[in-house]
mmCIF file of C-alpha atoms and ligand atoms in Angstrom:
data_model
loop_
_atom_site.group_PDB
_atom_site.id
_atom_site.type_symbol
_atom_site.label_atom_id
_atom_site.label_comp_id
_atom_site.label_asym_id
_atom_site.label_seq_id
_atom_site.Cartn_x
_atom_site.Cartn_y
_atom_site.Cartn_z
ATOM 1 C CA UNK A 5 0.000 0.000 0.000
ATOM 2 C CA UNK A 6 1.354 3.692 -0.967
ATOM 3 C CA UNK A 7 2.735 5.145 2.326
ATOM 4 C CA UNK A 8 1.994 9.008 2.688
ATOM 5 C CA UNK A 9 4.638 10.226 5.361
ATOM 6 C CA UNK A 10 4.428 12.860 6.520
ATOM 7 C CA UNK A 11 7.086 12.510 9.283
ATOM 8 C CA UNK A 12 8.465 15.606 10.924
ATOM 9 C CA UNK A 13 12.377 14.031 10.697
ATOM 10 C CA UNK A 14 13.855 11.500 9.782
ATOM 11 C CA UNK A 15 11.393 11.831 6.764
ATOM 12 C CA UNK A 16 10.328 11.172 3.715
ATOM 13 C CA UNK A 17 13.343 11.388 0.827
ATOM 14 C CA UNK A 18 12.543 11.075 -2.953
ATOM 15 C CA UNK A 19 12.360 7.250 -4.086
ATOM 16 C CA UNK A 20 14.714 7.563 -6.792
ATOM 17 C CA UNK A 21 17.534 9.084 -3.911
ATOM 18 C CA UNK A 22 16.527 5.762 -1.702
ATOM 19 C CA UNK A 23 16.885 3.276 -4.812
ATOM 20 C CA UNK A 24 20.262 4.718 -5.909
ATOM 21 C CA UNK A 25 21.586 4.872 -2.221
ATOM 22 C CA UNK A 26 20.607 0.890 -1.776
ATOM 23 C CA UNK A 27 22.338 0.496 -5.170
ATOM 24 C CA UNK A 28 25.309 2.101 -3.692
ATOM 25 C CA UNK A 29 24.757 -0.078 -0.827
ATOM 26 C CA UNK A 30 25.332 -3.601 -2.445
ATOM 27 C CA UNK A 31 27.524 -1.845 -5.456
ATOM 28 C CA UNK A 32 29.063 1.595 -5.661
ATOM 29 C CA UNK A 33 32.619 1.217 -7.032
ATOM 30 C CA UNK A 34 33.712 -2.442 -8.975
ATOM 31 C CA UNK A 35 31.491 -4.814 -6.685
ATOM 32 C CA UNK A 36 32.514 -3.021 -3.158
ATOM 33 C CA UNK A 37 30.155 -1.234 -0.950
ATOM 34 C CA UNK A 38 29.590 2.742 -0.321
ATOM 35 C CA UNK A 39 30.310 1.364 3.448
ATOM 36 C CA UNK A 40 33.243 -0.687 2.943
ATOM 37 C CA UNK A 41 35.361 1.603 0.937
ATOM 38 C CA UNK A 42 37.944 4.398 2.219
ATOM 39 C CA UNK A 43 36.466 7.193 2.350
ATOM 40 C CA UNK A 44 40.067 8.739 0.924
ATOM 41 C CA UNK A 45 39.564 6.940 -2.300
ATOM 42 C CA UNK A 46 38.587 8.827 -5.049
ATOM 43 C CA UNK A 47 35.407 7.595 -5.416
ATOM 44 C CA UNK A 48 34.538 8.668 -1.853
ATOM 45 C CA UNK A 49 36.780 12.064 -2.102
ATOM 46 C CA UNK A 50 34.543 13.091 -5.282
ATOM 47 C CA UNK A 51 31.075 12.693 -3.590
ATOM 48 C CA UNK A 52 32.161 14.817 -0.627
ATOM 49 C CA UNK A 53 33.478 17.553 -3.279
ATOM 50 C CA UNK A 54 30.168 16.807 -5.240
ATOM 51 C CA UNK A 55 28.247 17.610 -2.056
ATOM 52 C CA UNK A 56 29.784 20.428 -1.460
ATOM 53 C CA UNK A 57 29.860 21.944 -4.479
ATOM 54 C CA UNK A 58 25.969 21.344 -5.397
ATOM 55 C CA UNK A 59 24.692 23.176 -2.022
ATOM 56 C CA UNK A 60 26.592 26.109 -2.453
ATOM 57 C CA UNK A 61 25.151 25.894 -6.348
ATOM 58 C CA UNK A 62 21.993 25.048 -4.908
ATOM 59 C CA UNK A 63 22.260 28.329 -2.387
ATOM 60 C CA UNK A 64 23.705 30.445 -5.185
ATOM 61 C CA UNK A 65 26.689 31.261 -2.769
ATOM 62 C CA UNK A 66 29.659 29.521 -4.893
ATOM 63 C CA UNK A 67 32.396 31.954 -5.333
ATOM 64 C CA UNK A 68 31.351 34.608 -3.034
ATOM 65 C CA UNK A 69 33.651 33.561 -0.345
ATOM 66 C CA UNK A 70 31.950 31.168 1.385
ATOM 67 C CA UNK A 71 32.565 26.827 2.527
ATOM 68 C CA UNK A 72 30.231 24.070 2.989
ATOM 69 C CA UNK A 73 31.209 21.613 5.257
ATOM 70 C CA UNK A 74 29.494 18.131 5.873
ATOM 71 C CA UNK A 75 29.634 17.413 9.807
ATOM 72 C CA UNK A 76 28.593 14.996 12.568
ATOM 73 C CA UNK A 77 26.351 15.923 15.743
ATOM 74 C CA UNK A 78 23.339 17.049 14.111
ATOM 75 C CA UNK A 79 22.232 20.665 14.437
ATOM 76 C CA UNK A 80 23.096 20.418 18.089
ATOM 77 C CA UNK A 81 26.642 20.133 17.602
ATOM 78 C CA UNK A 82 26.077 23.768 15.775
ATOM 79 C CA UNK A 83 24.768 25.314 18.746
ATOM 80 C CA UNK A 84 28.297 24.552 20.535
ATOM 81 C CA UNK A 85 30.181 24.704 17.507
ATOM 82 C CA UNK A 86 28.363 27.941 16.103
ATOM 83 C CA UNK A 87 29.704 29.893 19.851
ATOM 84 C CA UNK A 88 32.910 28.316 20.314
ATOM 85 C CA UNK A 89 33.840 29.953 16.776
ATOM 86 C CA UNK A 90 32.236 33.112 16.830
ATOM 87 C CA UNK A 91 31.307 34.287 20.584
ATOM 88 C CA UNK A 92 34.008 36.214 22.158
ATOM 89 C CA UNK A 93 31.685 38.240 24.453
ATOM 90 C CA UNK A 94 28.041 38.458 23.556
ATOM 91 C CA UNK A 95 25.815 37.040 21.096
ATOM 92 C CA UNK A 96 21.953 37.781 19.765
ATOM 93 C CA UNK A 97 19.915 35.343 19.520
ATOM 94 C CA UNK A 98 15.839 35.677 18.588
ATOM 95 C CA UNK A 99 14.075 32.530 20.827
ATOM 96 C CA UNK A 100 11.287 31.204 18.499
ATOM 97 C CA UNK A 101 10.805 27.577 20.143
ATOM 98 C CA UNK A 102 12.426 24.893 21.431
ATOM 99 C CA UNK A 103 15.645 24.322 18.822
ATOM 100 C CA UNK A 104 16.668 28.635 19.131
ATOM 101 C CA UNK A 105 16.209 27.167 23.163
ATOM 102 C CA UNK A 106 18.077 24.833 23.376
ATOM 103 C CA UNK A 107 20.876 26.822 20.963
ATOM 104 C CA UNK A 108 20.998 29.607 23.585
ATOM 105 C CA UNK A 109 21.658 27.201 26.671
ATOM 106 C CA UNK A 110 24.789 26.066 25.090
ATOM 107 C CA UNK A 111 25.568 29.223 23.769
ATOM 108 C CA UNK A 112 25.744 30.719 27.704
ATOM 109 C CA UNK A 113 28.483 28.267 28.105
ATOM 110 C CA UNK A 114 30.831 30.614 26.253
ATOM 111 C CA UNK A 115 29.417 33.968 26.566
ATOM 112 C CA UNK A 116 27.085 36.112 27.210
ATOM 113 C CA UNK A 117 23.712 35.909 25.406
ATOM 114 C CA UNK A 118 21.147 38.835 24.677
ATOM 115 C CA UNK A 119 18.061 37.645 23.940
ATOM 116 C CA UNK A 120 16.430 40.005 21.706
ATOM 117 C CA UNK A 121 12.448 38.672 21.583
ATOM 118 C CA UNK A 122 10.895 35.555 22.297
ATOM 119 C CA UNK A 123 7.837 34.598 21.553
ATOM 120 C CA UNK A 124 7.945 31.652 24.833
ATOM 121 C CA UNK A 125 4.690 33.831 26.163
ATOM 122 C CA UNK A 126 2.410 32.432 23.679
ATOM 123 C CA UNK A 127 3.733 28.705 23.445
ATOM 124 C CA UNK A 128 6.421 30.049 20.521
ATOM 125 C CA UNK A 129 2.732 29.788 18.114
ATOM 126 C CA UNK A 130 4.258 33.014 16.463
ATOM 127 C CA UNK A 131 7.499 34.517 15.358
ATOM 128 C CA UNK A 132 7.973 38.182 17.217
ATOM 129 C CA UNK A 133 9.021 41.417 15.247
ATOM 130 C CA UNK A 134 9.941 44.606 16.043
ATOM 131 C CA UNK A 135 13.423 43.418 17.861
ATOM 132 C CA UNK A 136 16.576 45.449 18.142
ATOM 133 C CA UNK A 137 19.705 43.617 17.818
ATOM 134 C CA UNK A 138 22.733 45.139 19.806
ATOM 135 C CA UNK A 139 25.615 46.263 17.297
ATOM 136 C CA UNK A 140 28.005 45.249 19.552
ATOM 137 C CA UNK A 141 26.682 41.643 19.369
ATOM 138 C CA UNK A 142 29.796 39.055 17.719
ATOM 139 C CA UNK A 143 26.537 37.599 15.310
ATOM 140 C CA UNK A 144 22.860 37.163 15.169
ATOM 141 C CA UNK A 145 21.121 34.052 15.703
ATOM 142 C CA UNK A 146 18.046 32.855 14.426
ATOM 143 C CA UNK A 147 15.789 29.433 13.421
ATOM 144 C CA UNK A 148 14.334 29.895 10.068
ATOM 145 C CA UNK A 149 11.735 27.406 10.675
ATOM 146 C CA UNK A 150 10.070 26.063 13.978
ATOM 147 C CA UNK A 151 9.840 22.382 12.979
ATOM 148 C CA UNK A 152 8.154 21.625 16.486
ATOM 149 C CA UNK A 153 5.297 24.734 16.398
ATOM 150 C CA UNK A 154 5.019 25.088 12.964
ATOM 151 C CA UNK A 155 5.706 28.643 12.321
ATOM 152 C CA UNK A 156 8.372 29.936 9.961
ATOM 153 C CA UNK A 157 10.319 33.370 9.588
ATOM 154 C CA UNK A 158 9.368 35.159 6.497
ATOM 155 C CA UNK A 159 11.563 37.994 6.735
ATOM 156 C CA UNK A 160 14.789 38.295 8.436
ATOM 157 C CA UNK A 161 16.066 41.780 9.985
ATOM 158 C CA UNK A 162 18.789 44.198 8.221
ATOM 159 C CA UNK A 163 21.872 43.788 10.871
ATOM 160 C CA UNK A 164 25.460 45.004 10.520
ATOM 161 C CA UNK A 165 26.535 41.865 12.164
ATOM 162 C CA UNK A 166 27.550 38.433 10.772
ATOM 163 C CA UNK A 167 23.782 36.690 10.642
ATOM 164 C CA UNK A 168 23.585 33.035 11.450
ATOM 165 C CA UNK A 169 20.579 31.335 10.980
ATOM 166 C CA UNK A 170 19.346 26.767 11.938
ATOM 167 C CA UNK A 171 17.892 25.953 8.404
ATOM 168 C CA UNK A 172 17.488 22.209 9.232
ATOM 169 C CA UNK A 173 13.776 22.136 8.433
ATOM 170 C CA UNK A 174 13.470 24.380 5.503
ATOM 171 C CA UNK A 175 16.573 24.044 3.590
ATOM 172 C CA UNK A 176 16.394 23.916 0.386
ATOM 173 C CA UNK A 177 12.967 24.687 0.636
ATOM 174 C CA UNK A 178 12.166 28.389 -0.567
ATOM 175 C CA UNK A 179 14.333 31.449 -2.604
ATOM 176 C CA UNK A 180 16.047 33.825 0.103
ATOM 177 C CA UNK A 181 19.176 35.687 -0.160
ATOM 178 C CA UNK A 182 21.366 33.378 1.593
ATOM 179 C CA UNK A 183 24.328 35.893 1.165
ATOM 180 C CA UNK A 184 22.520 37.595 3.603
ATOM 181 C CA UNK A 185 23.296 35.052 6.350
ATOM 182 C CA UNK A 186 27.037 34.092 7.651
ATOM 183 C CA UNK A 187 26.660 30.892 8.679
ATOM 184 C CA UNK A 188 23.752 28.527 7.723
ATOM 185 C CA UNK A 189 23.762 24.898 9.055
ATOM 186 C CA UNK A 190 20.883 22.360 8.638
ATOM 187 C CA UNK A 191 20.628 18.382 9.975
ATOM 188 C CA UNK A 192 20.183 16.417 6.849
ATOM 189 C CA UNK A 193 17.366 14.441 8.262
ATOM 190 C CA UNK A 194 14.888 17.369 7.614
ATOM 191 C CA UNK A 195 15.327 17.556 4.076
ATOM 192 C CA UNK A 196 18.525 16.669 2.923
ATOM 193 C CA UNK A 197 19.077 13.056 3.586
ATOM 194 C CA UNK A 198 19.347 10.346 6.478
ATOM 195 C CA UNK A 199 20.644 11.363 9.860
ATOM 196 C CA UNK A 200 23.892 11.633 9.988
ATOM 197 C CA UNK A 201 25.428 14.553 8.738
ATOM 198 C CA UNK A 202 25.101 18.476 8.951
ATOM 199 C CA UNK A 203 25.046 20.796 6.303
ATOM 200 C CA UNK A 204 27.240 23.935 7.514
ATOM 201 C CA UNK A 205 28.033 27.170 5.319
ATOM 202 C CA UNK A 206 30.114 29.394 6.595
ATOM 203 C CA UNK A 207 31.564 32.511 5.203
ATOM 204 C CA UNK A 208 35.059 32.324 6.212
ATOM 205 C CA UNK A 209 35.516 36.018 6.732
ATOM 206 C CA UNK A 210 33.930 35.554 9.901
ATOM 207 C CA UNK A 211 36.133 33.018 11.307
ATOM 208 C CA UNK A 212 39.669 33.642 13.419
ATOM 209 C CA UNK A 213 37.494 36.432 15.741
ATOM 210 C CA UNK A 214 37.452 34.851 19.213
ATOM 211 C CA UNK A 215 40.764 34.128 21.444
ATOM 212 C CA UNK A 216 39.700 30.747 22.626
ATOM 213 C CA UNK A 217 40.957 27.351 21.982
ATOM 214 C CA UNK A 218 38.702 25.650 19.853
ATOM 215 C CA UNK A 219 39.061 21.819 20.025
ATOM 216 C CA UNK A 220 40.195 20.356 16.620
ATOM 217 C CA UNK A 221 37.497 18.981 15.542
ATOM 218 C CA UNK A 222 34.879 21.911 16.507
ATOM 219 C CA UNK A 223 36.935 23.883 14.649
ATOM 220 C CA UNK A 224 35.451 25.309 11.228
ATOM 221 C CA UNK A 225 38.742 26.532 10.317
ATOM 222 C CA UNK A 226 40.398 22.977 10.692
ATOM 223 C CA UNK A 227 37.428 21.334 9.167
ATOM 224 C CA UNK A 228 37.870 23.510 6.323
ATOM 225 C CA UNK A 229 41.754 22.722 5.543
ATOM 226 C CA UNK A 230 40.492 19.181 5.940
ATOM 227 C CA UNK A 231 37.825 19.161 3.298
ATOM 228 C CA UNK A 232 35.090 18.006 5.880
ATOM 229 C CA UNK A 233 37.667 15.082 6.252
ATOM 230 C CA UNK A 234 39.424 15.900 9.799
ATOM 231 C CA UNK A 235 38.433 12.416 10.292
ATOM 232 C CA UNK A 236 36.342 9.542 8.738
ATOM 233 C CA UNK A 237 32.637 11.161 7.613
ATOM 234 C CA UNK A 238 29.290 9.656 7.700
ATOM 235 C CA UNK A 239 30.006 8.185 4.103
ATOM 236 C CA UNK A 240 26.300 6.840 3.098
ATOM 237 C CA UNK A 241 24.685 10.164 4.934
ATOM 238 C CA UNK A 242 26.776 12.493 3.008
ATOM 239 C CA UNK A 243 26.569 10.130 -0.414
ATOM 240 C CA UNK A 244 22.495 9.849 0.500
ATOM 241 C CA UNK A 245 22.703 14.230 0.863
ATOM 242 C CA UNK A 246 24.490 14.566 -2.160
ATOM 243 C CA UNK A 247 21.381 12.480 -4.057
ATOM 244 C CA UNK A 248 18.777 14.322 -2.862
ATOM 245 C CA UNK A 249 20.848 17.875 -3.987
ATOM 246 C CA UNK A 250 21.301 16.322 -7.235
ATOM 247 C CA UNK A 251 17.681 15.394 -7.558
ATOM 248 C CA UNK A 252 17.084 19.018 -6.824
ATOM 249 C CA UNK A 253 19.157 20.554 -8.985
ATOM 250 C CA UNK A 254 17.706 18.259 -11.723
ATOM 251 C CA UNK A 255 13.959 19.434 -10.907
ATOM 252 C CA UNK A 256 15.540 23.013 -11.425
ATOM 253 C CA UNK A 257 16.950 24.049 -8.534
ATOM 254 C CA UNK A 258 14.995 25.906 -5.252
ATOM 255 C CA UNK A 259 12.932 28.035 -7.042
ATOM 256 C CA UNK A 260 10.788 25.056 -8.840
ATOM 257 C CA UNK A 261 10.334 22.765 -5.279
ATOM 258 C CA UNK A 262 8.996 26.498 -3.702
ATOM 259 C CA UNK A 263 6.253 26.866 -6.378
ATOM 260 C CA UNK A 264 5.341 23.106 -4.944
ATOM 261 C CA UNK A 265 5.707 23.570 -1.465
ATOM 262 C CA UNK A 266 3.680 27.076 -2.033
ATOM 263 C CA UNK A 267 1.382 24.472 -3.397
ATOM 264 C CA UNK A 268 1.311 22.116 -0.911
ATOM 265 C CA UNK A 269 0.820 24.487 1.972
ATOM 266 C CA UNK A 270 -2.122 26.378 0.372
ATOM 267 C CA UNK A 271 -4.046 23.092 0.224
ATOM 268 C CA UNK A 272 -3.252 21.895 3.869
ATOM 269 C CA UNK A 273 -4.113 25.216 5.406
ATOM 270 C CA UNK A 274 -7.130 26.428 3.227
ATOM 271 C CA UNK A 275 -8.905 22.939 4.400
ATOM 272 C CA UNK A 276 -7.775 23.640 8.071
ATOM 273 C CA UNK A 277 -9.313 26.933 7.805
ATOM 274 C CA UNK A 278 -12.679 25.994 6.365
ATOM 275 C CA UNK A 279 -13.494 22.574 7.952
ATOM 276 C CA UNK A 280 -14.901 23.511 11.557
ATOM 277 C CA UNK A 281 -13.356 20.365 12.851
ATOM 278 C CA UNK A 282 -9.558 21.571 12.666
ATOM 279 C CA UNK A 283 -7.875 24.470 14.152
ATOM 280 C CA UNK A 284 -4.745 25.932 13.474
ATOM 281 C CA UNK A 285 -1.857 26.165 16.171
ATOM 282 C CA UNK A 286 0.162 29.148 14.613
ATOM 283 C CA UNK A 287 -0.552 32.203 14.205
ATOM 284 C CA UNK A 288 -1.628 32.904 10.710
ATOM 285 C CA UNK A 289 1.015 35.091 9.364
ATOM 286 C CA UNK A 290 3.815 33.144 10.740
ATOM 287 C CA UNK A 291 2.645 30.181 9.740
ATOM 288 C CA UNK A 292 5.123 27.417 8.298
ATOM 289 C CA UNK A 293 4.951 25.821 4.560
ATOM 290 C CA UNK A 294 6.763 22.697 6.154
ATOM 291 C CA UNK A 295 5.327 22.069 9.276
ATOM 292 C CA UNK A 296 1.349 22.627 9.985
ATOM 293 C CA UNK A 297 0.722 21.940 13.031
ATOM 294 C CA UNK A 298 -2.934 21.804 14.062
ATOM 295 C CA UNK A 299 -5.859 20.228 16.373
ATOM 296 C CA UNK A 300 -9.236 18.476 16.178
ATOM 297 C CA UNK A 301 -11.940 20.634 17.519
ATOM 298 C CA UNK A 302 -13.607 17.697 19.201
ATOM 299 C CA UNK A 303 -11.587 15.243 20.651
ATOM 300 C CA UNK A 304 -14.572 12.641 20.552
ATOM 301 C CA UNK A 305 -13.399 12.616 16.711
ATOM 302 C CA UNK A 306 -9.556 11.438 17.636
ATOM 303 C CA UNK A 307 -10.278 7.884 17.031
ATOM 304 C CA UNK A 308 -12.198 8.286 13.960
ATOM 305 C CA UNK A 309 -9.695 10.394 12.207
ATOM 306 C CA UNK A 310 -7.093 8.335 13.262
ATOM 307 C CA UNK A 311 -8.626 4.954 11.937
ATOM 308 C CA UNK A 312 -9.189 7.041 9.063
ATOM 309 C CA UNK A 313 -5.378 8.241 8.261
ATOM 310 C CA UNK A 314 -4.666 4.299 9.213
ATOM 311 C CA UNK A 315 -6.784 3.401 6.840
ATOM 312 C CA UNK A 316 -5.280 5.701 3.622
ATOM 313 C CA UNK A 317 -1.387 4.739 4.857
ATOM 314 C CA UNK A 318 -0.988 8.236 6.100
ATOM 315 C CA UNK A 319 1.554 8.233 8.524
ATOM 316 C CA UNK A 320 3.689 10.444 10.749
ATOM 317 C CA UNK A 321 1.193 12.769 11.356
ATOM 318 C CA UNK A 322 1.216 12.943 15.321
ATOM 319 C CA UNK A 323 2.179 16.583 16.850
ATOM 320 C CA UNK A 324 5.367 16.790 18.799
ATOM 321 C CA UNK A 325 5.080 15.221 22.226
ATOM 322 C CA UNK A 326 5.638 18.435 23.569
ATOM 323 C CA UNK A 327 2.647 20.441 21.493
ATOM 324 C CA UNK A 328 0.383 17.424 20.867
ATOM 325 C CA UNK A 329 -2.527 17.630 18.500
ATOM 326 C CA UNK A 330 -1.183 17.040 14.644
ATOM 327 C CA UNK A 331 1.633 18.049 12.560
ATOM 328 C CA UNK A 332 1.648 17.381 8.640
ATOM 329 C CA UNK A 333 5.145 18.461 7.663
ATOM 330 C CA UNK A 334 5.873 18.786 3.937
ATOM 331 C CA UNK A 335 8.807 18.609 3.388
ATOM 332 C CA UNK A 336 10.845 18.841 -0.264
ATOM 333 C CA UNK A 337 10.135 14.970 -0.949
ATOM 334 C CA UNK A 338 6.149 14.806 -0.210
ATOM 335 C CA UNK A 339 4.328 15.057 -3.271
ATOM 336 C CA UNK A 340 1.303 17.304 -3.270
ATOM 337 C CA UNK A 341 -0.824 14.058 -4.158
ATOM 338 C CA UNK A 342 -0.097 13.193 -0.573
ATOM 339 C CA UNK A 343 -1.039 16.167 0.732
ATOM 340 C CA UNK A 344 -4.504 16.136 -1.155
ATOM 341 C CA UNK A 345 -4.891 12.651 0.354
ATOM 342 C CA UNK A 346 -4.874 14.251 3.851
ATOM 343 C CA UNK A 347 -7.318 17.058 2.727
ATOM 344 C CA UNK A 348 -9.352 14.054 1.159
ATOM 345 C CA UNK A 349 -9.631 12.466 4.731
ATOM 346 C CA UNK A 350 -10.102 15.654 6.557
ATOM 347 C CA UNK A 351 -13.343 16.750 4.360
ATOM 348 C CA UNK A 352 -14.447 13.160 4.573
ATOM 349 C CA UNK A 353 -14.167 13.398 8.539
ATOM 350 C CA UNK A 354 -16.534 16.427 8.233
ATOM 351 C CA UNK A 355 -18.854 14.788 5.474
ATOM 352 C CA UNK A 356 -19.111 12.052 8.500
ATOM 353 C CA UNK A 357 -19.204 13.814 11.690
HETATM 354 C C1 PLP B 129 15.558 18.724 14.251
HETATM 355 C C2 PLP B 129 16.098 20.074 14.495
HETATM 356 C C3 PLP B 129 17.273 20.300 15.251
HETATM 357 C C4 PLP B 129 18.020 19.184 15.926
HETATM 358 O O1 PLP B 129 18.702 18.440 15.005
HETATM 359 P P1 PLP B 129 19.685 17.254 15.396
HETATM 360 O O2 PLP B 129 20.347 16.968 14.101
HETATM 361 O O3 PLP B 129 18.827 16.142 15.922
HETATM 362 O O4 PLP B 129 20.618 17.751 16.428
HETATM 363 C C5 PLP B 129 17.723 21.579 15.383
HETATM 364 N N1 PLP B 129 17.073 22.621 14.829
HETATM 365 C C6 PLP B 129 15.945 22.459 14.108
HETATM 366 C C7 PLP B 129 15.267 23.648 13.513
HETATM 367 C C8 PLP B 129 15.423 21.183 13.926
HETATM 368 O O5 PLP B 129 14.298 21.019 13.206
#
């Protein structure tokens, strides 16, 4: 039976990327396996450079003086990472849920953080505005997209200092300026590829600022003169990444999966807002094209609907244990026939009730 998942992460990943990374698997260079082979060969050596090269292609940053590494840790290694290189004495950060959170704990552990807004008073169910950010900040940190509330930064404020911004969830996902940010960094597993790796783009300009020691490996400069090779990488995470780019780049880039998601989103949240039976968690504005996070208006109906999404092989579609209710999240993989599905059972639940 087709599967609709619509998992918030790990999560769904194009079927051609999954085929050609269990090809890899069995076979990926003369009868030896992605995970058996050094990952100095040249095989290996030309999928990390191919990774790197297609997401700053992808991000339109190539040649304007910027690196992408591929890491291990997952976006939480960034929050260390992220002030260990670049927080000599205080840092801005914008709280928007419980990822920009838990990035401003660690972030204490090596300076001093200003928080400049948070929207914790409302259960992070919108993104605030109106913030000043302190000049004399070392950077700017913010989470372009809430994965847990479902709310998503549309714009992102004119600052003087370096800008450095958690895309794990919508990477990839929409057209921005990314020159606008210093330092991106994303978890594959949102919408890149398996768990496993980080994406991290940094614009070395920034870098050699703080008077620390910076342990070897949390180092961006030594991960840089190491080609994201300081030591062995998450070979099949990186190899899986560099599919799912390439499958990107063959649909025509960012710009042609936006007009999809745009797609996607509209259809989730125009059923959410006419069917009396669902409410919305976000606030409207700040709503997020990858994560819609919503509730049943009568819980008698929980075991209904759920029997229902059973029944059409959606799964995945549970809220975070820490918001409850629902969460569809769409990300670059889910095809818009999955999200009509959904819609399809929704209606039907109101057609019933
Ligand atoms: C999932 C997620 C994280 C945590 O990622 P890990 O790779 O598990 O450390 C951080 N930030 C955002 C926005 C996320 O969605």
């Amino acid at each position: 039976m087709k599967k609709h998942n619509f998992s918030a992460g790990p999560c769904v990943l194009p079927k051609e990327v999954i085929q050609k990374a269990s090809e890899a698997l069995l076979d990926f260079d003369n009868g030896l396996s992605l995970i058996e082979i050094s990952h100095r060969s040249k095989p290996f050596v030309d999928v990390m450079e191919k990774a790197r090269r297609l997401a700053l292609q992808l991000l339109d940053l190539e040649g304007k003086g910027y690196q992408a590494l591929f890491l291990q840790g997952g976006a939480s290694t960034q929050f260390v990472m992220v002030a260990l290189n670049l927080l000599e004495t205080e840092a801005a950060y914008l709280n928007t849920g419980t990822w920009s959170s838990n990035a401003i704990k660690e972030a204490k552990l090596y300076g001093k953080v200003h928080e400049v807004a948070s929207s914790a008073d409302k259960s992070f169910s919108y993104v605030p505005k109106n913030y000043t950010i302190p000049a004399n900040c070392d950077y700017f940190h913010c989470t372009s997209n809430n994965t847990i509330f479902g709310t998503q930064l549309t714009t992102f404020p004119k600052t003087d200092i370096p800008m450095v911004c958690d895309m794990s969830s919508d990477i990839f996902s929409r057209t921005l300026d990314f020159s606008q940010f210093a330092l991106i960094y994303a978890g594959a597993q949102k919408n890149m590829g398996p768990a496993g790796t980080t994406l991290v783009v940094v614009r070395e300009d920034i870098l050699n600022k703080v008077t620390r020691s910076i342990p070897s490996i949390l180092n961006y400069n030594v991960q840089i003169a190491k080609n994201s090779m300081f030591n062995t990488p998450p070979v099949f995470a990186v190899y899986t990444s560099m599919l799912t780019m390439e499958w990107l780049q063959n649909l025509g880039g960012i710009s042609v999966i936006e007009a999809e998601n745009n797609k996607k989103a509209q259809l989730i949240y125009s059923e959410i807002d006419l069917n009396p039976l669902f409410t919305g968690f976000a606030a409207k504005e700040d709503r997020s094209k990858m994560n819609a996070t919503f509730n049943l208006t009568e819980t008698k109906l929980k075991e209904t609907f759920e029997t229902m999404l059973q029944k059409e092989g959606i799964s995945g579609l549970n809220g975070h244990r820490s918001v409850g209710g629902y969460r569809a999240s769409m990300y670059n993989a889910l095809t818009l026939d999955s999200v009509g599905v959904l819609v399809d059972v929704m209606s039907e639940l109101e057609r019933k009730a």
